[in-house]
Amino acid sequence: MKPRIAVLHGPNLNLLGTREPAVYGSTTLARIDQDLRDLAEQLGVQVDCMQSNHEGALVDRVQAMAQDGTRFVLLNPAAYTHTSVALRDALAAVALPFVEVHLSNVYRREAFRRTSYFSDLAEAVISGCGALGYSLALRFAADRLLTKAQN
Ligand code: DQA
């Protein structure tokens, strides 16, 4: 069985493509998810992608990961990065390794975006690489999982 990686996108990321393209780029979320599925196939892992605008739905999804065989998470919490103790606590509860991904460089923007409720729990943080950041995160996750599997 290929190791399972969950990809979780937070609020407003469903609007990628038309949402502030100068900040977030012009790649749609559907394209990002398809590129991740294609790359996962090449790398020998499987990805399961989900987006929600609702904090509770994201918390429910993270809780479910404890039972569904998920081994690693790629997470763009979007605006919840800067606000959500609930989503942070869910990640801590399931104790799954995750990479925090941001399309934009959050350190080059408004001061409130420099606070993350996730970075200190994350294995890695990728911020400012645009859609490519997700592919980099997937390569990292696959490397971790497949290298560990060989030991
Ligand atoms: C974001 C950065 C957040 O500050 C913002 O609220 C988002 C997207 C990013 O991918 O750059 O919605 O997570």
JSON list of C-alpha atoms and ligand atoms in Angstrom, two decimals:
[
{"chain": "A", "resi": 1, "resn": "MET", "atom": "CA", "xyz": [0.00, 0.00, 0.00]},
{"chain": "A", "resi": 2, "resn": "LYS", "atom": "CA", "xyz": [1.33, 3.42, -0.96]},
{"chain": "A", "resi": 3, "resn": "PRO", "atom": "CA", "xyz": [1.79, 5.80, 1.98]},
{"chain": "A", "resi": 4, "resn": "ARG", "atom": "CA", "xyz": [-1.12, 8.18, 2.26]},
{"chain": "A", "resi": 5, "resn": "ILE", "atom": "CA", "xyz": [-0.60, 11.95, 2.42]},
{"chain": "A", "resi": 6, "resn": "ALA", "atom": "CA", "xyz": [-3.48, 14.33, 3.15]},
{"chain": "A", "resi": 7, "resn": "VAL", "atom": "CA", "xyz": [-3.53, 17.79, 1.57]},
{"chain": "A", "resi": 8, "resn": "LEU", "atom": "CA", "xyz": [-5.65, 20.32, 3.42]},
{"chain": "A", "resi": 9, "resn": "HIS", "atom": "CA", "xyz": [-6.50, 23.78, 2.09]},
{"chain": "A", "resi": 10, "resn": "GLY", "atom": "CA", "xyz": [-8.15, 26.42, 4.26]},
{"chain": "A", "resi": 11, "resn": "PRO", "atom": "CA", "xyz": [-10.61, 29.23, 3.55]},
{"chain": "A", "resi": 12, "resn": "ASN", "atom": "CA", "xyz": [-10.71, 31.17, 0.28]},
{"chain": "A", "resi": 13, "resn": "LEU", "atom": "CA", "xyz": [-8.20, 28.90, -1.42]},
{"chain": "A", "resi": 14, "resn": "ASN", "atom": "CA", "xyz": [-11.08, 27.61, -3.57]},
{"chain": "A", "resi": 15, "resn": "LEU", "atom": "CA", "xyz": [-10.85, 31.04, -5.23]},
{"chain": "A", "resi": 16, "resn": "LEU", "atom": "CA", "xyz": [-7.26, 30.58, -6.42]},
{"chain": "A", "resi": 17, "resn": "GLY", "atom": "CA", "xyz": [-6.91, 31.63, -10.03]},
{"chain": "A", "resi": 18, "resn": "THR", "atom": "CA", "xyz": [-9.02, 34.75, -9.59]},
{"chain": "A", "resi": 19, "resn": "ARG", "atom": "CA", "xyz": [-8.20, 35.69, -5.99]},
{"chain": "A", "resi": 20, "resn": "GLU", "atom": "CA", "xyz": [-5.57, 38.47, -5.82]},
{"chain": "A", "resi": 21, "resn": "PRO", "atom": "CA", "xyz": [-3.43, 36.88, -8.58]},
{"chain": "A", "resi": 22, "resn": "ALA", "atom": "CA", "xyz": [-0.58, 39.31, -7.92]},
{"chain": "A", "resi": 23, "resn": "VAL", "atom": "CA", "xyz": [-0.28, 37.80, -4.43]},
{"chain": "A", "resi": 24, "resn": "TYR", "atom": "CA", "xyz": [-1.37, 34.17, -4.94]},
{"chain": "A", "resi": 25, "resn": "GLY", "atom": "CA", "xyz": [-0.65, 33.53, -8.63]},
{"chain": "A", "resi": 26, "resn": "SER", "atom": "CA", "xyz": [-3.02, 32.41, -11.35]},
{"chain": "A", "resi": 27, "resn": "THR", "atom": "CA", "xyz": [-2.96, 28.64, -10.79]},
{"chain": "A", "resi": 28, "resn": "THR", "atom": "CA", "xyz": [-6.34, 27.25, -9.74]},
{"chain": "A", "resi": 29, "resn": "LEU", "atom": "CA", "xyz": [-6.79, 24.92, -6.79]},
{"chain": "A", "resi": 30, "resn": "ALA", "atom": "CA", "xyz": [-8.02, 22.17, -9.14]},
{"chain": "A", "resi": 31, "resn": "ARG", "atom": "CA", "xyz": [-4.72, 22.46, -11.05]},
{"chain": "A", "resi": 32, "resn": "ILE", "atom": "CA", "xyz": [-2.65, 22.37, -7.85]},
{"chain": "A", "resi": 33, "resn": "ASP", "atom": "CA", "xyz": [-4.49, 19.24, -6.67]},
{"chain": "A", "resi": 34, "resn": "GLN", "atom": "CA", "xyz": [-4.15, 17.52, -10.06]},
{"chain": "A", "resi": 35, "resn": "ASP", "atom": "CA", "xyz": [-0.43, 18.33, -10.21]},
{"chain": "A", "resi": 36, "resn": "LEU", "atom": "CA", "xyz": [-0.04, 16.85, -6.72]},
{"chain": "A", "resi": 37, "resn": "ARG", "atom": "CA", "xyz": [-1.88, 13.68, -7.74]},
{"chain": "A", "resi": 38, "resn": "ASP", "atom": "CA", "xyz": [0.36, 13.34, -10.82]},
{"chain": "A", "resi": 39, "resn": "LEU", "atom": "CA", "xyz": [3.52, 13.91, -8.78]},
{"chain": "A", "resi": 40, "resn": "ALA", "atom": "CA", "xyz": [2.32, 11.49, -6.09]},
{"chain": "A", "resi": 41, "resn": "GLU", "atom": "CA", "xyz": [1.94, 8.82, -8.76]},
{"chain": "A", "resi": 42, "resn": "GLN", "atom": "CA", "xyz": [5.56, 9.39, -9.87]},
{"chain": "A", "resi": 43, "resn": "LEU", "atom": "CA", "xyz": [6.85, 9.37, -6.31]},
{"chain": "A", "resi": 44, "resn": "GLY", "atom": "CA", "xyz": [4.98, 6.26, -5.19]},
{"chain": "A", "resi": 45, "resn": "VAL", "atom": "CA", "xyz": [2.67, 7.87, -2.63]},
{"chain": "A", "resi": 46, "resn": "GLN", "atom": "CA", "xyz": [-1.02, 8.71, -2.66]},
{"chain": "A", "resi": 47, "resn": "VAL", "atom": "CA", "xyz": [-2.58, 12.10, -1.93]},
{"chain": "A", "resi": 48, "resn": "ASP", "atom": "CA", "xyz": [-6.03, 12.94, -0.72]},
{"chain": "A", "resi": 49, "resn": "CYS", "atom": "CA", "xyz": [-6.96, 16.63, -1.19]},
{"chain": "A", "resi": 50, "resn": "MET", "atom": "CA", "xyz": [-9.62, 18.64, 0.60]},
{"chain": "A", "resi": 51, "resn": "GLN", "atom": "CA", "xyz": [-10.52, 22.35, 0.85]},
{"chain": "A", "resi": 52, "resn": "SER", "atom": "CA", "xyz": [-12.95, 23.95, 3.26]},
{"chain": "A", "resi": 53, "resn": "ASN", "atom": "CA", "xyz": [-14.00, 27.44, 4.24]},
{"chain": "A", "resi": 54, "resn": "HIS", "atom": "CA", "xyz": [-15.15, 26.11, 7.63]},
{"chain": "A", "resi": 55, "resn": "GLU", "atom": "CA", "xyz": [-12.90, 25.71, 10.64]},
{"chain": "A", "resi": 56, "resn": "GLY", "atom": "CA", "xyz": [-14.97, 22.86, 12.13]},
{"chain": "A", "resi": 57, "resn": "ALA", "atom": "CA", "xyz": [-14.89, 20.90, 8.86]},
{"chain": "A", "resi": 58, "resn": "LEU", "atom": "CA", "xyz": [-11.08, 21.17, 8.79]},
{"chain": "A", "resi": 59, "resn": "VAL", "atom": "CA", "xyz": [-10.90, 20.05, 12.44]},
{"chain": "A", "resi": 60, "resn": "ASP", "atom": "CA", "xyz": [-13.19, 17.08, 11.64]},
{"chain": "A", "resi": 61, "resn": "ARG", "atom": "CA", "xyz": [-10.99, 16.12, 8.69]},
{"chain": "A", "resi": 62, "resn": "VAL", "atom": "CA", "xyz": [-7.83, 16.25, 10.80]},
{"chain": "A", "resi": 63, "resn": "GLN", "atom": "CA", "xyz": [-9.44, 14.14, 13.53]},
{"chain": "A", "resi": 64, "resn": "ALA", "atom": "CA", "xyz": [-10.47, 11.56, 10.92]},
{"chain": "A", "resi": 65, "resn": "MET", "atom": "CA", "xyz": [-6.83, 11.25, 9.81]},
{"chain": "A", "resi": 66, "resn": "ALA", "atom": "CA", "xyz": [-6.05, 9.42, 13.04]},
{"chain": "A", "resi": 67, "resn": "GLN", "atom": "CA", "xyz": [-8.12, 6.48, 11.76]},
{"chain": "A", "resi": 68, "resn": "ASP", "atom": "CA", "xyz": [-7.86, 6.55, 7.97]},
{"chain": "A", "resi": 69, "resn": "GLY", "atom": "CA", "xyz": [-4.21, 5.61, 7.50]},
{"chain": "A", "resi": 70, "resn": "THR", "atom": "CA", "xyz": [-2.91, 9.12, 6.78]},
{"chain": "A", "resi": 71, "resn": "ARG", "atom": "CA", "xyz": [0.85, 9.28, 7.41]},
{"chain": "A", "resi": 72, "resn": "PHE", "atom": "CA", "xyz": [1.69, 12.91, 6.58]},
{"chain": "A", "resi": 73, "resn": "VAL", "atom": "CA", "xyz": [-0.17, 16.19, 6.03]},
{"chain": "A", "resi": 74, "resn": "LEU", "atom": "CA", "xyz": [0.43, 19.13, 3.70]},
{"chain": "A", "resi": 75, "resn": "LEU", "atom": "CA", "xyz": [-1.46, 22.01, 5.24]},
{"chain": "A", "resi": 76, "resn": "ASN", "atom": "CA", "xyz": [-2.22, 25.50, 4.02]},
{"chain": "A", "resi": 77, "resn": "PRO", "atom": "CA", "xyz": [-4.40, 26.80, 6.86]},
{"chain": "A", "resi": 78, "resn": "ALA", "atom": "CA", "xyz": [-4.85, 30.11, 4.93]},
{"chain": "A", "resi": 79, "resn": "ALA", "atom": "CA", "xyz": [-6.37, 32.76, 7.24]},
{"chain": "A", "resi": 80, "resn": "TYR", "atom": "CA", "xyz": [-6.72, 30.16, 10.02]},
{"chain": "A", "resi": 81, "resn": "THR", "atom": "CA", "xyz": [-2.92, 30.17, 10.18]},
{"chain": "A", "resi": 82, "resn": "HIS", "atom": "CA", "xyz": [-3.17, 33.35, 12.18]},
{"chain": "A", "resi": 83, "resn": "THR", "atom": "CA", "xyz": [-6.23, 32.57, 14.28]},
{"chain": "A", "resi": 84, "resn": "SER", "atom": "CA", "xyz": [-7.05, 28.91, 14.83]},
{"chain": "A", "resi": 85, "resn": "VAL", "atom": "CA", "xyz": [-6.14, 27.32, 18.14]},
{"chain": "A", "resi": 86, "resn": "ALA", "atom": "CA", "xyz": [-8.77, 24.66, 17.34]},
{"chain": "A", "resi": 87, "resn": "LEU", "atom": "CA", "xyz": [-7.05, 23.51, 14.15]},
{"chain": "A", "resi": 88, "resn": "ARG", "atom": "CA", "xyz": [-3.64, 23.62, 15.84]},
{"chain": "A", "resi": 89, "resn": "ASP", "atom": "CA", "xyz": [-4.96, 21.49, 18.70]},
{"chain": "A", "resi": 90, "resn": "ALA", "atom": "CA", "xyz": [-6.40, 18.97, 16.22]},
{"chain": "A", "resi": 91, "resn": "LEU", "atom": "CA", "xyz": [-2.99, 18.60, 14.52]},
{"chain": "A", "resi": 92, "resn": "ALA", "atom": "CA", "xyz": [-1.32, 18.18, 17.90]},
{"chain": "A", "resi": 93, "resn": "ALA", "atom": "CA", "xyz": [-3.94, 15.61, 18.95]},
{"chain": "A", "resi": 94, "resn": "VAL", "atom": "CA", "xyz": [-3.43, 13.33, 15.95]},
{"chain": "A", "resi": 95, "resn": "ALA", "atom": "CA", "xyz": [0.35, 13.89, 16.18]},
{"chain": "A", "resi": 96, "resn": "LEU", "atom": "CA", "xyz": [0.89, 13.52, 12.43]},
{"chain": "A", "resi": 97, "resn": "PRO", "atom": "CA", "xyz": [3.93, 15.18, 10.84]},
{"chain": "A", "resi": 98, "resn": "PHE", "atom": "CA", "xyz": [2.97, 18.08, 8.59]},
{"chain": "A", "resi": 99, "resn": "VAL", "atom": "CA", "xyz": [4.40, 20.76, 6.34]},
{"chain": "A", "resi": 100, "resn": "GLU", "atom": "CA", "xyz": [2.85, 24.23, 6.55]},
{"chain": "A", "resi": 101, "resn": "VAL", "atom": "CA", "xyz": [2.55, 25.69, 3.06]},
{"chain": "A", "resi": 102, "resn": "HIS", "atom": "CA", "xyz": [1.80, 29.27, 2.03]},
{"chain": "A", "resi": 103, "resn": "LEU", "atom": "CA", "xyz": [1.68, 30.46, -1.55]},
{"chain": "A", "resi": 104, "resn": "SER", "atom": "CA", "xyz": [2.71, 33.98, -0.60]},
{"chain": "A", "resi": 105, "resn": "ASN", "atom": "CA", "xyz": [5.67, 35.01, 1.52]},
{"chain": "A", "resi": 106, "resn": "VAL", "atom": "CA", "xyz": [3.75, 35.80, 4.70]},
{"chain": "A", "resi": 107, "resn": "TYR", "atom": "CA", "xyz": [6.81, 37.57, 6.15]},
{"chain": "A", "resi": 108, "resn": "ARG", "atom": "CA", "xyz": [6.73, 40.17, 3.41]},
{"chain": "A", "resi": 109, "resn": "ARG", "atom": "CA", "xyz": [3.11, 41.17, 4.04]},
{"chain": "A", "resi": 110, "resn": "GLU", "atom": "CA", "xyz": [1.02, 42.64, 6.89]},
{"chain": "A", "resi": 111, "resn": "ALA", "atom": "CA", "xyz": [2.43, 42.13, 10.40]},
{"chain": "A", "resi": 112, "resn": "PHE", "atom": "CA", "xyz": [-0.51, 39.95, 11.52]},
{"chain": "A", "resi": 113, "resn": "ARG", "atom": "CA", "xyz": [0.51, 37.32, 8.93]},
{"chain": "A", "resi": 114, "resn": "ARG", "atom": "CA", "xyz": [3.82, 36.76, 10.72]},
{"chain": "A", "resi": 115, "resn": "THR", "atom": "CA", "xyz": [2.04, 34.96, 13.54]},
{"chain": "A", "resi": 116, "resn": "SER", "atom": "CA", "xyz": [1.34, 31.29, 12.89]},
{"chain": "A", "resi": 117, "resn": "TYR", "atom": "CA", "xyz": [-0.36, 28.85, 15.24]},
{"chain": "A", "resi": 118, "resn": "PHE", "atom": "CA", "xyz": [1.26, 26.00, 13.29]},
{"chain": "A", "resi": 119, "resn": "SER", "atom": "CA", "xyz": [4.91, 26.71, 12.51]},
{"chain": "A", "resi": 120, "resn": "ASP", "atom": "CA", "xyz": [6.32, 25.48, 15.83]},
{"chain": "A", "resi": 121, "resn": "LEU", "atom": "CA", "xyz": [4.56, 22.12, 15.36]},
{"chain": "A", "resi": 122, "resn": "ALA", "atom": "CA", "xyz": [5.43, 21.76, 11.66]},
{"chain": "A", "resi": 123, "resn": "GLU", "atom": "CA", "xyz": [8.27, 19.63, 10.27]},
{"chain": "A", "resi": 124, "resn": "ALA", "atom": "CA", "xyz": [8.88, 22.40, 7.74]},
{"chain": "A", "resi": 125, "resn": "VAL", "atom": "CA", "xyz": [7.37, 25.67, 6.53]},
{"chain": "A", "resi": 126, "resn": "ILE", "atom": "CA", "xyz": [7.31, 26.73, 2.86]},
{"chain": "A", "resi": 127, "resn": "SER", "atom": "CA", "xyz": [6.21, 30.29, 2.22]},
{"chain": "A", "resi": 128, "resn": "GLY", "atom": "CA", "xyz": [6.51, 32.38, -0.93]},
{"chain": "A", "resi": 129, "resn": "CYS", "atom": "CA", "xyz": [7.15, 29.70, -3.58]},
{"chain": "A", "resi": 130, "resn": "GLY", "atom": "CA", "xyz": [3.65, 29.96, -5.04]},
{"chain": "A", "resi": 131, "resn": "ALA", "atom": "CA", "xyz": [2.00, 26.76, -6.28]},
{"chain": "A", "resi": 132, "resn": "LEU", "atom": "CA", "xyz": [5.44, 25.15, -6.52]},
{"chain": "A", "resi": 133, "resn": "GLY", "atom": "CA", "xyz": [5.52, 25.15, -2.72]},
{"chain": "A", "resi": 134, "resn": "TYR", "atom": "CA", "xyz": [2.99, 22.30, -2.66]},
{"chain": "A", "resi": 135, "resn": "SER", "atom": "CA", "xyz": [5.15, 20.17, -4.96]},
{"chain": "A", "resi": 136, "resn": "LEU", "atom": "CA", "xyz": [8.21, 20.85, -2.84]},
{"chain": "A", "resi": 137, "resn": "ALA", "atom": "CA", "xyz": [6.25, 19.89, 0.27]},
{"chain": "A", "resi": 138, "resn": "LEU", "atom": "CA", "xyz": [5.06, 16.66, -1.37]},
{"chain": "A", "resi": 139, "resn": "ARG", "atom": "CA", "xyz": [8.63, 15.74, -2.38]},
{"chain": "A", "resi": 140, "resn": "PHE", "atom": "CA", "xyz": [9.74, 16.33, 1.21]},
{"chain": "A", "resi": 141, "resn": "ALA", "atom": "CA", "xyz": [6.88, 14.25, 2.66]},
{"chain": "A", "resi": 142, "resn": "ALA", "atom": "CA", "xyz": [7.46, 11.39, 0.20]},
{"chain": "A", "resi": 143, "resn": "ASP", "atom": "CA", "xyz": [11.17, 11.42, 0.96]},
{"chain": "A", "resi": 144, "resn": "ARG", "atom": "CA", "xyz": [10.49, 11.22, 4.69]},
{"chain": "A", "resi": 145, "resn": "LEU", "atom": "CA", "xyz": [7.96, 8.40, 4.31]},
{"chain": "A", "resi": 146, "resn": "LEU", "atom": "CA", "xyz": [9.77, 6.30, 1.71]},
{"chain": "A", "resi": 147, "resn": "THR", "atom": "CA", "xyz": [13.20, 6.69, 3.31]},
{"chain": "A", "resi": 148, "resn": "LYS", "atom": "CA", "xyz": [11.77, 5.67, 6.68]},
{"chain": "A", "resi": 149, "resn": "ALA", "atom": "CA", "xyz": [9.99, 2.71, 5.07]},
{"chain": "A", "resi": 150, "resn": "GLN", "atom": "CA", "xyz": [13.34, 1.33, 3.85]},
{"chain": "A", "resi": 151, "resn": "ASN", "atom": "CA", "xyz": [14.88, 1.33, 7.34]},
{"chain": "B", "resi": 1, "resn": "DQA", "atom": "C1", "xyz": [-1.95, 32.11, 2.70]},
{"chain": "B", "resi": 1, "resn": "DQA", "atom": "C2", "xyz": [-1.47, 33.33, 3.52]},
{"chain": "B", "resi": 1, "resn": "DQA", "atom": "C3", "xyz": [-2.53, 33.72, 4.54]},
{"chain": "B", "resi": 1, "resn": "DQA", "atom": "O1", "xyz": [-2.07, 34.84, 5.29]},
{"chain": "B", "resi": 1, "resn": "DQA", "atom": "C4", "xyz": [-3.82, 34.08, 3.86]},
{"chain": "B", "resi": 1, "resn": "DQA", "atom": "O2", "xyz": [-4.81, 34.38, 4.84]},
{"chain": "B", "resi": 1, "resn": "DQA", "atom": "C5", "xyz": [-4.29, 33.05, 2.91]},
{"chain": "B", "resi": 1, "resn": "DQA", "atom": "C6", "xyz": [-3.32, 32.33, 2.09]},
{"chain": "B", "resi": 1, "resn": "DQA", "atom": "C7", "xyz": [-0.99, 31.79, 1.54]},
{"chain": "B", "resi": 1, "resn": "DQA", "atom": "O3", "xyz": [-1.10, 30.69, 0.99]},
{"chain": "B", "resi": 1, "resn": "DQA", "atom": "O4", "xyz": [-0.16, 32.62, 1.16]},
{"chain": "B", "resi": 1, "resn": "DQA", "atom": "O5", "xyz": [-5.49, 32.86, 2.73]},
{"chain": "B", "resi": 1, "resn": "DQA", "atom": "O6", "xyz": [-1.98, 30.98, 3.55]}
]
